[in-house]
Every structure is written in C-alpha cells, then in structure tokens.
Tab-separated table of C-alpha atoms in Angstrom:
chain	number	residue	atom	x	y	z
U	1	MET	CA	143.788	80.377	147.964
U	2	GLU	CA	140.716	80.742	149.536
U	3	THR	CA	140.452	84.400	148.744
U	4	GLU	CA	141.722	83.707	145.134
U	5	ASN	CA	139.012	81.017	144.686
U	6	GLN	CA	136.210	83.366	146.049
U	7	ARG	CA	137.202	86.107	143.608
U	8	LEU	CA	136.996	83.259	140.630
U	9	LEU	CA	133.667	82.275	141.491
U	10	HIS	CA	132.476	86.075	142.074
U	11	THR	CA	133.710	86.648	138.466
U	12	PHE	CA	132.206	83.496	137.020
U	13	ALA	CA	129.128	84.479	138.873
U	14	ALA	CA	129.077	87.857	137.463
U	15	LEU	CA	129.817	86.507	133.822
U	16	ALA	CA	126.910	84.205	134.193
U	17	ASP	CA	124.395	86.978	135.280
U	18	LEU	CA	125.650	89.241	132.374
U	19	GLY	CA	125.414	86.270	129.803
U	20	GLN	CA	121.820	85.666	130.925
U	21	GLU	CA	120.779	89.219	131.000
U	22	ILE	CA	122.169	89.767	127.329
U	23	ALA	CA	120.389	86.684	126.184
U	24	THR	CA	117.118	87.184	127.565
U	25	THR	CA	116.491	90.865	127.905
U	26	SER	CA	114.869	92.224	124.755
U	27	ASP	CA	114.793	95.732	125.966
U	28	PHE	CA	118.326	96.982	124.875
U	29	GLU	CA	118.339	99.981	126.972
U	30	GLU	CA	117.201	97.709	129.926
U	31	MET	CA	119.981	95.297	128.870
U	32	LEU	CA	122.661	97.808	128.776
U	33	ARG	CA	121.968	99.308	132.214
U	34	SER	CA	121.850	96.048	133.889
U	35	SER	CA	124.878	94.685	132.486
U	36	PHE	CA	126.756	98.085	133.335
U	37	HIS	CA	125.594	98.003	136.786
U	38	LEU	CA	126.700	94.296	137.127
U	39	LEU	CA	130.202	95.567	135.686
U	40	LEU	CA	130.494	98.266	138.199
U	41	GLY	CA	129.485	96.286	140.941
U	42	SER	CA	131.932	93.471	140.147
U	43	VAL	CA	135.063	95.408	141.561
U	44	ALA	CA	132.884	97.903	143.500
U	45	ILE	CA	133.440	101.069	141.139
U	46	ARG	CA	131.660	104.181	142.097
U	47	ARG	CA	130.952	105.743	138.710
U	48	GLY	CA	131.285	105.186	134.947
U	49	ALA	CA	129.615	105.463	131.522
U	50	ILE	CA	129.437	103.439	128.433
U	51	ALA	CA	129.937	105.374	125.060
U	52	GLN	CA	128.990	103.937	121.826
U	53	HIS	CA	131.396	104.561	118.802
U	54	ASP	CA	129.475	106.268	116.029
U	55	ARG	CA	131.589	105.642	112.702
U	56	GLN	CA	129.542	107.996	110.621
U	57	ARG	CA	130.010	110.863	113.016
U	58	ASP	CA	133.286	109.943	114.326
U	59	VAL	CA	132.399	110.201	118.059
U	60	LEU	CA	131.673	108.224	120.960
U	61	HIS	CA	128.120	108.742	122.530
U	62	ILE	CA	127.427	108.258	126.175
U	63	ILE	CA	124.336	105.676	126.166
U	64	ALA	CA	124.671	104.569	129.859
U	65	SER	CA	126.189	106.391	132.964
U	66	ARG	CA	126.179	105.943	136.766
U	67	GLY	CA	127.266	108.432	139.433
U	68	LEU	CA	128.887	110.905	137.105
U	69	GLU	CA	127.758	114.144	138.406
U	70	GLN	CA	129.981	115.843	135.703
U	71	ALA	CA	129.735	113.660	132.834
U	72	PRO	CA	131.793	114.311	129.753
U	73	ASN	CA	130.513	115.692	126.653
U	74	VAL	CA	127.657	113.673	125.430
U	75	ASP	CA	129.653	113.192	122.117
U	76	VAL	CA	133.544	112.815	122.636
U	77	ALA	CA	135.328	113.095	119.136
U	78	ILE	CA	137.428	110.462	118.110
U	79	THR	CA	139.686	110.025	114.745
U	80	ARG	CA	139.311	106.732	112.750
U	81	ASP	CA	142.912	106.381	113.441
U	82	HIS	CA	142.347	106.435	117.206
U	83	ALA	CA	139.381	103.989	116.847
U	84	ARG	CA	141.358	101.943	114.851
U	85	HIS	CA	144.417	101.591	117.340
U	86	LEU	CA	142.154	101.501	120.366
U	87	ALA	CA	140.611	98.151	118.600
U	88	ARG	CA	144.019	96.599	117.931
U	89	LEU	CA	145.085	97.362	121.577
U	90	GLY	CA	142.061	95.839	123.090
U	91	THR	CA	143.295	96.324	126.759
U	92	SER	CA	142.352	98.973	129.134
U	93	LEU	CA	143.986	102.441	129.397
U	94	THR	CA	144.532	104.765	132.400
U	95	LEU	CA	145.044	108.569	132.143
U	96	ALA	CA	148.489	108.017	133.052
U	97	ASP	CA	149.388	105.761	130.067
U	98	ALA	CA	151.208	107.427	127.326
U	99	THR	CA	153.127	104.518	125.573
U	100	SER	CA	151.021	103.809	122.675
U	101	GLU	CA	149.215	105.543	119.849
U	102	ALA	CA	146.091	104.875	121.453
U	103	SER	CA	147.092	107.022	124.530
U	104	ARG	CA	146.805	110.053	122.202
U	105	PHE	CA	143.201	109.742	122.602
U	106	MET	CA	143.526	109.611	125.956
U	107	GLU	CA	145.735	112.964	125.908
U	108	GLU	CA	143.000	114.717	123.857
U	109	ASN	CA	140.391	114.065	126.164
U	110	GLN	CA	142.251	114.089	129.446
U	111	LYS	CA	140.641	117.358	130.658
U	112	ALA	CA	137.118	115.919	130.049
U	113	PHE	CA	137.982	112.508	131.634
U	114	GLY	CA	139.501	114.221	134.350
U	115	ALA	CA	136.676	116.447	135.145
U	116	ALA	CA	134.630	113.336	135.468
U	117	GLU	CA	136.996	111.628	137.461
U	118	ILE	CA	137.286	108.781	134.801
U	119	GLN	CA	140.564	106.640	135.503
U	120	LEU	CA	140.019	103.850	133.344
U	121	VAL	CA	139.060	103.209	129.878
U	122	ILE	CA	138.210	99.829	128.390
U	123	PRO	CA	137.853	99.701	124.508
U	124	LEU	CA	134.544	97.365	123.249
U	125	VAL	CA	135.790	95.292	120.399
U	126	VAL	CA	134.216	92.795	118.217
U	127	HIS	CA	136.080	91.325	115.322
U	128	ASP	CA	138.788	93.893	115.492
U	129	ARG	CA	136.338	96.522	115.246
U	130	LEU	CA	135.563	99.346	117.842
U	131	ILE	CA	132.266	99.156	119.282
U	132	GLY	CA	132.601	101.899	122.122
U	133	VAL	CA	134.465	102.300	125.262
U	134	VAL	CA	133.743	101.590	128.886
U	135	LEU	CA	134.499	104.872	130.977
U	136	LEU	CA	135.190	103.873	134.692
U	137	GLY	CA	135.773	105.897	137.694
U	138	GLU	CA	137.839	104.711	141.011
U	139	LYS	CA	137.081	101.802	142.985
U	140	ALA	CA	135.017	102.550	146.197
U	141	THR	CA	137.752	101.294	148.498
U	142	GLY	CA	140.138	104.060	147.001
U	143	GLU	CA	142.721	101.283	145.950
U	144	LYS	CA	144.341	100.923	142.685
U	145	PHE	CA	142.812	98.287	139.926
U	146	SER	CA	144.844	95.121	140.480
U	147	GLU	CA	145.574	92.886	137.349
U	148	GLU	CA	142.737	90.776	138.513
U	149	ASP	CA	140.349	93.491	138.368
U	150	LEU	CA	141.366	94.474	134.970
U	151	GLU	CA	140.913	90.945	133.764
U	152	THR	CA	137.520	90.777	135.438
U	153	LEU	CA	136.514	93.995	134.023
U	154	SER	CA	137.797	93.196	130.352
U	155	ALA	CA	135.752	89.763	130.495
U	156	LEU	CA	132.550	91.632	131.396
U	157	ALA	CA	133.407	94.361	128.719
U	158	ARG	CA	133.472	91.621	125.898
U	159	HIS	CA	130.099	90.471	127.032
U	160	ILE	CA	128.800	93.996	126.486
U	161	SER	CA	130.362	94.414	123.464
U	162	VAL	CA	128.806	91.527	122.132
U	163	GLY	CA	125.476	92.721	123.344
U	164	ILE	CA	125.804	96.103	121.619
U	165	ASN	CA	126.970	94.553	118.427
U	166	SER	CA	124.026	92.056	118.310
U	167	HIS	CA	121.774	95.039	118.901
U	168	HIS	CA	123.627	96.582	115.834
U	169	LEU	CA	123.103	93.828	113.913
U	170	LEU	CA	119.380	93.499	114.630
U	171	GLY	CA	118.845	96.878	113.907
U	172	GLU	CA	120.576	96.607	110.433
U	173	VAL	CA	118.492	93.344	109.640
U	174	LYS	CA	115.405	95.149	110.628
U	175	HIS	CA	116.373	98.146	108.390
U	176	LYS	CA	117.202	95.590	105.461
U	177	ALA	CA	113.868	94.076	105.941
U	178	GLU	CA	111.967	97.125	106.033
U	179	GLU	CA	113.964	98.242	102.951
U	180	ASN	CA	112.871	94.996	101.275
U	181	GLN	CA	109.624	95.293	102.325
U	182	ARG	CA	109.228	98.734	100.625
U	183	LEU	CA	110.747	97.544	97.554
U	184	TYR	CA	108.504	94.625	97.345
U	185	ASP	CA	105.417	96.616	98.112
U	186	GLY	CA	106.744	98.994	95.283
U	187	LEU	CA	106.879	96.089	92.755
U	188	ARG	CA	103.697	95.086	93.768
U	189	THR	CA	101.895	98.447	93.140
U	190	ILE	CA	103.863	98.296	89.709
U	191	TYR	CA	102.315	94.858	89.120
U	192	LYS	CA	98.862	96.189	89.649
U	193	GLU	CA	98.975	99.261	87.904
U	194	THR	CA	100.477	97.316	84.737
U	195	VAL	CA	97.330	94.750	85.013
U	196	ARG	CA	95.062	97.774	85.408
U	197	ALA	CA	96.586	99.232	82.194
U	198	PHE	CA	96.238	95.923	80.439
U	199	ALA	CA	92.505	95.700	81.681
U	200	ALA	CA	92.067	99.198	80.159
U	201	ALA	CA	93.591	98.277	77.028
U	202	ILE	CA	91.617	94.980	76.769
U	203	ASP	CA	88.380	97.047	77.304
U	204	MET	CA	89.391	99.859	74.795
U	205	LYS	CA	89.238	97.379	72.109
U	206	ASP	CA	85.507	96.897	72.557
U	207	ARG	CA	83.650	100.242	72.534
U	208	TYR	CA	80.862	98.679	74.090
U	209	THR	CA	82.472	96.965	77.222
U	210	GLN	CA	84.681	99.711	78.621
U	211	GLY	CA	85.325	99.057	82.151
U	212	HIS	CA	84.201	95.526	82.183
U	213	SER	CA	87.584	93.982	83.108
U	214	VAL	CA	87.867	96.041	86.138
U	215	ARG	CA	84.298	95.493	87.254
U	216	VAL	CA	84.707	91.588	87.014
U	217	GLY	CA	87.882	92.052	88.972
U	218	LYS	CA	85.716	93.791	91.736
U	219	TYR	CA	82.971	91.596	91.614
U	220	SER	CA	85.495	88.538	91.701
U	221	GLU	CA	87.070	90.295	94.600
U	222	VAL	CA	83.760	90.651	96.870
U	223	ILE	CA	82.761	87.251	96.053
U	224	ALA	CA	86.050	85.679	97.079
U	225	ARG	CA	86.047	87.691	100.547
U	226	GLU	CA	82.618	86.456	101.194
U	227	LEU	CA	83.936	83.117	100.680
U	228	GLY	CA	86.597	83.569	103.291
U	229	TRP	CA	89.670	83.748	101.203
U	230	THR	CA	92.936	85.040	102.494
U	231	ASP	CA	93.959	88.815	101.617
U	232	ASN	CA	96.732	87.399	99.237
U	233	GLU	CA	94.004	84.978	97.518
U	234	VAL	CA	91.491	87.619	97.036
U	235	GLU	CA	94.249	89.932	95.725
U	236	GLY	CA	94.894	87.272	93.312
U	237	ILE	CA	91.405	86.765	91.929
U	238	THR	CA	90.987	90.183	91.390
U	239	ILE	CA	94.161	90.516	89.315
U	240	ALA	CA	92.660	87.444	87.526
U	241	GLY	CA	89.320	89.101	86.961
U	242	TYR	CA	91.175	92.174	85.440
U	243	LEU	CA	92.932	89.733	82.899
U	244	HIS	CA	90.417	87.383	81.979
U	245	ASP	CA	89.759	88.794	78.760
U	246	ILE	CA	92.958	89.265	77.688
U	247	GLY	CA	92.935	86.979	74.999
U	248	LYS	CA	90.447	89.403	73.168
U	249	LEU	CA	93.650	91.235	72.031
U	250	ILE	CA	93.857	88.625	69.346
U	251	VAL	CA	90.342	88.734	68.145
U	252	ASP	CA	89.645	90.807	65.015
U	253	LEU	CA	87.970	93.952	65.756
U	254	SER	CA	84.920	93.730	63.075
U	255	VAL	CA	84.079	90.719	65.411
U	256	ILE	CA	84.246	92.484	68.970
U	257	ASN	CA	82.561	95.481	67.826
U	258	SER	CA	79.807	93.674	65.840
U	259	PRO	CA	76.300	95.382	66.297
U	260	GLU	CA	74.561	92.252	65.676
U	261	ARG	CA	74.398	88.765	67.558
U	262	PHE	CA	77.426	86.780	66.723
U	263	SER	CA	77.316	84.526	63.595
U	264	ALA	CA	78.607	80.993	64.167
U	265	LYS	CA	81.771	81.895	62.075
U	266	ASP	CA	82.032	84.960	64.737
U	267	SER	CA	81.255	82.837	67.569
U	268	ALA	CA	84.124	80.491	66.539
U	269	GLU	CA	86.373	83.384	66.196
U	270	MET	CA	85.372	84.867	69.798
U	271	SER	CA	85.760	81.365	71.437
U	272	LYS	CA	89.520	81.538	70.858
U	273	HIS	CA	89.855	84.194	73.255
U	274	PRO	CA	90.141	82.064	76.502
U	275	ALA	CA	92.745	79.733	75.179
U	276	ALA	CA	94.805	82.830	73.914
U	277	GLY	CA	94.609	84.481	76.943
U	278	TYR	CA	96.143	81.449	78.645
U	279	GLU	CA	98.935	81.581	76.045
U	280	ILE	CA	99.570	85.265	76.862
U	281	LEU	CA	99.693	84.855	80.452
U	282	ALA	CA	101.301	81.444	80.864
U	283	PRO	CA	104.960	82.629	80.230
U	284	ILE	CA	104.669	85.385	82.944
U	285	SER	CA	105.792	84.665	86.792
U	286	HIS	CA	102.812	86.053	88.344
U	287	PRO	CA	102.872	86.489	92.226
U	288	TYR	CA	99.603	84.713	92.467
U	289	ALA	CA	98.473	81.145	91.695
U	290	ASP	CA	96.703	80.158	88.433
U	291	ILE	CA	95.955	83.465	86.954
U	292	PRO	CA	96.464	82.032	83.452
U	293	LEU	CA	94.049	79.017	84.524
U	294	MET	CA	91.486	81.505	85.383
U	295	ALA	CA	91.767	83.154	81.724
U	296	ARG	CA	91.398	79.920	80.048
U	297	TYR	CA	88.690	78.431	81.897
U	298	HIS	CA	86.308	81.460	82.586
U	299	HIS	CA	83.876	80.299	79.882
U	300	GLU	CA	83.698	76.366	81.365
U	301	ARG	CA	80.612	75.261	82.838
U	302	ILE	CA	79.600	73.205	85.947
U	303	ASP	CA	77.815	70.751	83.430
U	304	GLY	CA	80.880	70.254	80.954
U	305	ILE	CA	79.414	72.021	78.013
U	306	GLY	CA	81.395	75.089	78.257
U	307	TYR	CA	84.691	75.897	76.261
U	308	PRO	CA	87.516	75.728	75.576
U	309	ASP	CA	88.119	72.344	77.215
U	310	GLY	CA	84.595	70.929	78.288
U	311	LEU	CA	85.752	70.667	81.884
U	312	LYS	CA	83.030	70.126	84.439
U	313	GLY	CA	82.483	70.528	88.374
U	314	ASP	CA	85.507	70.208	90.603
U	315	GLN	CA	87.676	69.963	87.388
U	316	ILE	CA	87.322	73.734	86.943
U	317	PRO	CA	89.501	75.705	89.477
U	318	PRO	CA	87.713	77.748	92.042
U	319	GLY	CA	88.870	80.955	91.029
U	320	ALA	CA	87.461	80.348	87.459
U	321	ARG	CA	84.354	79.400	88.995
U	322	ILE	CA	84.149	82.863	90.486
U	323	VAL	CA	85.293	84.614	87.590
U	324	THR	CA	82.580	83.104	85.339
U	325	LEU	CA	80.040	84.482	87.739
U	326	ALA	CA	81.409	87.944	88.010
U	327	ASP	CA	81.831	87.920	84.116
U	328	SER	CA	78.180	86.825	83.578
U	329	PHE	CA	76.712	89.256	86.177
U	330	ASP	CA	78.618	92.361	84.426
U	331	ALA	CA	77.436	91.043	80.950
U	332	MET	CA	73.903	91.135	82.012
U	333	THR	CA	73.897	94.188	84.131
U	334	THR	CA	75.431	96.537	81.266
U	335	ASP	CA	74.454	97.447	77.771
U	336	ARG	CA	75.491	95.290	74.728
U	337	PRO	CA	75.176	96.277	71.073
U	338	TYR	CA	72.390	93.733	70.537
U	339	ARG	CA	70.443	94.573	73.839
U	340	LYS	CA	69.862	96.657	76.753
U	341	ARG	CA	70.817	95.605	80.271
U	342	LEU	CA	68.677	93.167	82.096
U	343	PRO	CA	66.526	94.202	85.123
U	344	LEU	CA	68.028	92.949	88.150
U	345	GLU	CA	65.089	90.514	88.607
U	346	ASP	CA	65.970	88.916	85.430
U	347	VAL	CA	69.726	88.535	86.272
U	348	LEU	CA	68.727	86.671	89.481
U	349	ILE	CA	66.045	84.503	87.705
U	350	ASP	CA	68.993	83.575	85.117
U	351	PHE	CA	70.980	82.722	88.054
U	352	ARG	CA	68.420	80.668	89.725
U	353	ALA	CA	67.824	78.665	86.295
U	354	ASN	CA	71.669	78.017	85.523
U	355	THR	CA	72.891	77.313	89.247
U	356	GLY	CA	74.399	73.795	89.321
U	357	THR	CA	74.662	73.840	85.378
U	358	GLN	CA	76.445	76.758	84.541
U	359	PHE	CA	77.284	78.462	87.917
U	360	ASP	CA	78.943	76.921	91.178
U	361	PRO	CA	76.019	76.977	93.970
U	362	ALA	CA	78.566	78.091	96.512
U	363	VAL	CA	79.374	81.014	94.223
U	364	VAL	CA	76.142	82.094	93.710
U	365	CYS	CA	75.144	81.976	97.247
U	366	ALA	CA	78.390	83.923	98.209
U	367	PHE	CA	77.170	86.490	95.844
U	368	CYS	CA	73.784	86.532	96.987
U	369	ARG	CA	75.204	86.888	100.904
U	370	ALA	CA	77.353	89.818	99.681
U	371	PHE	CA	74.530	91.528	97.837
U	372	LEU	CA	72.141	91.384	100.854
U	373	LYS	CA	74.790	92.505	103.286
U	374	GLU	CA	75.501	95.816	101.373
U	375	ILE	CA	71.754	96.345	100.867
U	376	GLU	CA	71.221	95.914	104.636
U	377	GLY	CA	74.083	98.149	105.334
U	378	LYS	CA	76.204	95.619	107.016
U	379	LYS	CA	78.925	95.980	104.636
U	380	GLU	CA	80.809	98.390	102.412
U	381	ARG	CA	79.043	99.010	99.309
U	382	ARG	CA	81.085	97.390	96.691
U	383	LEU	CA	78.513	95.730	94.505
U	384	LEU	CA	76.055	98.525	95.101
U	385	ASN	CA	78.085	101.530	93.948
U	386	LEU	CA	79.055	99.732	90.753
U	387	LEU	CA	75.363	99.154	90.028
U	388	ASN	CA	73.879	102.421	91.170
U	389	ARG	CA	74.757	103.892	87.917
U	390	ASN	CA	72.333	101.853	86.220
U	391	TYR	CA	69.558	100.702	88.698
U	392	ASP	CA	67.234	102.024	91.371
U	393	ASN	CA	65.520	100.473	94.133
U	394	LEU	CA	67.873	97.588	94.667
U	395	GLU	CA	66.284	96.672	97.649
U	396	SER	CA	63.245	95.149	95.501
U	397	VAL	CA	65.579	92.338	94.738
U	398	THR	CA	65.793	91.142	98.219
U	399	PRO	CA	63.297	88.306	98.200
U	400	LEU	CA	64.956	86.951	95.004
U	401	LEU	CA	68.398	86.901	96.911
U	402	ASN	CA	66.686	85.212	100.015
U	403	GLN	CA	65.068	82.534	97.648
U	404	LEU	CA	68.484	81.672	95.943
U	405	LEU	CA	70.037	81.319	99.334
U	406	ALA	CA	67.393	79.141	100.610
U	407	GLU	CA	67.623	76.875	97.272
U	408	PHE	CA	71.437	76.413	97.108
U	409	ASP	CA	72.903	77.470	100.386
U	410	GLY	CA	74.764	74.434	101.811
U	411	SER	CA	75.596	73.027	98.388
U	412	GLN	CA	79.175	72.310	97.186
U	413	ILE	CA	81.436	74.799	98.892
U	414	VAL	CA	84.092	76.313	96.628
U	415	ALA	CA	87.852	75.696	97.575
U	416	SER	CA	90.625	78.135	98.046
U	417	VAL	CA	92.163	79.661	94.664
U	418	ASN	CA	95.644	77.826	95.552
U	419	ASN	CA	94.164	74.450	96.259
C-alpha cells in the first residue's frame, strides 16, 4: 500500500509540475522540452521523442527528442486514415501490437522505430483529433511498462497534447489578427486615397485654388501634432482638412471661378458650402470623429459672427478651430483671382489682429511654435516645404512669430478632437 501511495504521489507531483510548466512558460520550445523531460523522468525512460502531426503534409514531424542517437526520419509519413484511427484509439501502442487498424501505422514504421529503439507510441489527442505522438524507448531498469506506467504516461501525454494544441490555437489567432490588421490597413489606405481623390475633385472645380484642400489637410496635421494630439486624432484632422470644402461641389461654377470679389449674391451662394459639406459627409460612417462637423464649422469664429450657425468660443469643435486657421493661412499665402498672395509678414499681422476674435489663441500659438521649430531646423520641414514655392527668406518672420507667442501663449488650450 505504501509503494502504491508513493507512486500516486509521484504521479500527482509530475502532473502538477507539468501543468505549471505549460501554464507559465511562454516559450513554446522550452515548455515542450521541459514537459517531455518530466514525462521521461516520471517512469525513468532512457530515450524518446515528440512528433507533431502536420495535417497539410500528412507527416509526423519530430519537434523534441532526448537520448536518440539514431532518431527516426525527421518526417514520418502517416496517412489520414491512420491518423484518425490513432486518434480514436487513444491508448499506447507497442511494436508488438497487431490487433487494430492503428497497428498498421506501427508496421509501416517498424524498421525506423526499431532502429531508434522505440518501444512505445502514445497518441496525443485533443477533441478526437490527432495532435501528434510521443515515441518512447525502454525504461532505464529494462523492465516492461506496467499498467500503472502506461496510465501515468498517458496522463502526462494528455497535458502535453493540451500544451501543443494551445500553441496551435494561439498561432492561428495571431495569424488571423495579422490578416485582419492587413485588411484593416488596406481599407484605411483605400479610404485615404478616396479622400484625396475627393479633395482633388473639389479643388479642380476652382481653377484658382488647386491643391488648397490637400494643403489645408497638411497644415492641420502640423498644428494638431504641435498640440500633442494622438496619431489617430492627427490622421482624423488631416482627413477633415482634405474634405473641409467638399460642399463647394454644389456651388455654381460661375461663382467659384468669378475673377472679381464676390457680390452680396455670390457671397450668399458661397456661404452655403459649409452646411452642404456637412450634409454630404454626415451619412458616411467615418473612422474618425466629427469630420462632418469640421466641414460645417470651418467658417465659424471665436467671437460668434461666423457662419453658418454663429457659434462662439468653446461651442466650436477643436478640430474646426484648427481647420479654420489652416484654411485662412492657405488662402492668404496663395494667389486668388482678385489679389496676389500676401507677404508672410502681413499674414502674421492678420493673425495677430484676429487672434481671439476669428482664431483660437492656442491654435495660433501651436502654428507659430511649429513654424519656428522648422525654421530653426528642430523639426521636419512640413510648413516650409509647402511655402518655399512662393516665399524666400522665411527666417525674416521669426520676430513676428515670437511676438505672437509672447502675446498669446498660455491662452485657452484647445481640446482633443474626440472631446
């Protein structure tokens, strides 16, 4: 009775060690090696191997071994019928077994197993599916395997089966996740390309402002990054910049391309485009927050006299305040039919005069900081590369940029686009 109790305690201890190894070890190969050594040590077996079932190639592939000077071929062929029979059998087989369909697998590999001194094969099965096999040599004592030995080995083998199967499942989940990420990235790329195509279509309608929407998107991106927005938020405000003028698609061409300053009637027609942009964009499920609102509110003003809704201050979404500045900056730094682009000094003087009324102080300061960092070479040239086509000696505006920062830095801080 004492010997039997000791054997049971030893078996439980081995099972506990094996369960802990499988549960806590993230390195699959290390888990497999440690688990296999525990199995061999449980009944003092000299040699053995674990072979994993590769269902695509119909082979058993050796993935762990010990003490095999002359191992079987790395890949042991196994038919699908044999795999099914081994899975149904669920018990160990010896080379001497010849009483079941599964024994044909033993017969076909008798030479290879005999050369490696393999005496016992234990199928690794999970949910009636063959995961692999454990190949075992003789016991160190030379004794035959007892029924108790086979029960212990089978119990430990089931734990190893679960470990291998869990690794497979995790691999499949990872593969699916990577595949889904590729699909998601592909959809995002298509979305961005579609947005850029829309931006090009918007700007092509107005021969005087080609490239305007893309530039507004890029200026908005620079400002949002300077404000510390997340990558996802920055991407969203960039898209909003591309699409802010989409409502112009409904405005009459004769108004958009008028070589003169707008009449009252033309101004009324043009002022419809923010609300029209919202109506166009609102039914679309965008991956970023509030893009339709950016189109609707990019002509609102901090002092409340903008359009279409006369919002003021914090009523205007943070992203719209960014697009407003980016839109105005590009309008002032590009040629229009009724005037040439303004000198940068005049643009910054306009910013100074209208900060706190038309423009959010925090947005203006973020723009100035980004501009200064690019001029000083502390940041990638994004603003400057867009402006270099029209302006020389950009460093000359440094005093004005610093003056704007001195007057308005520390004012209202713009919130995140998702707030």
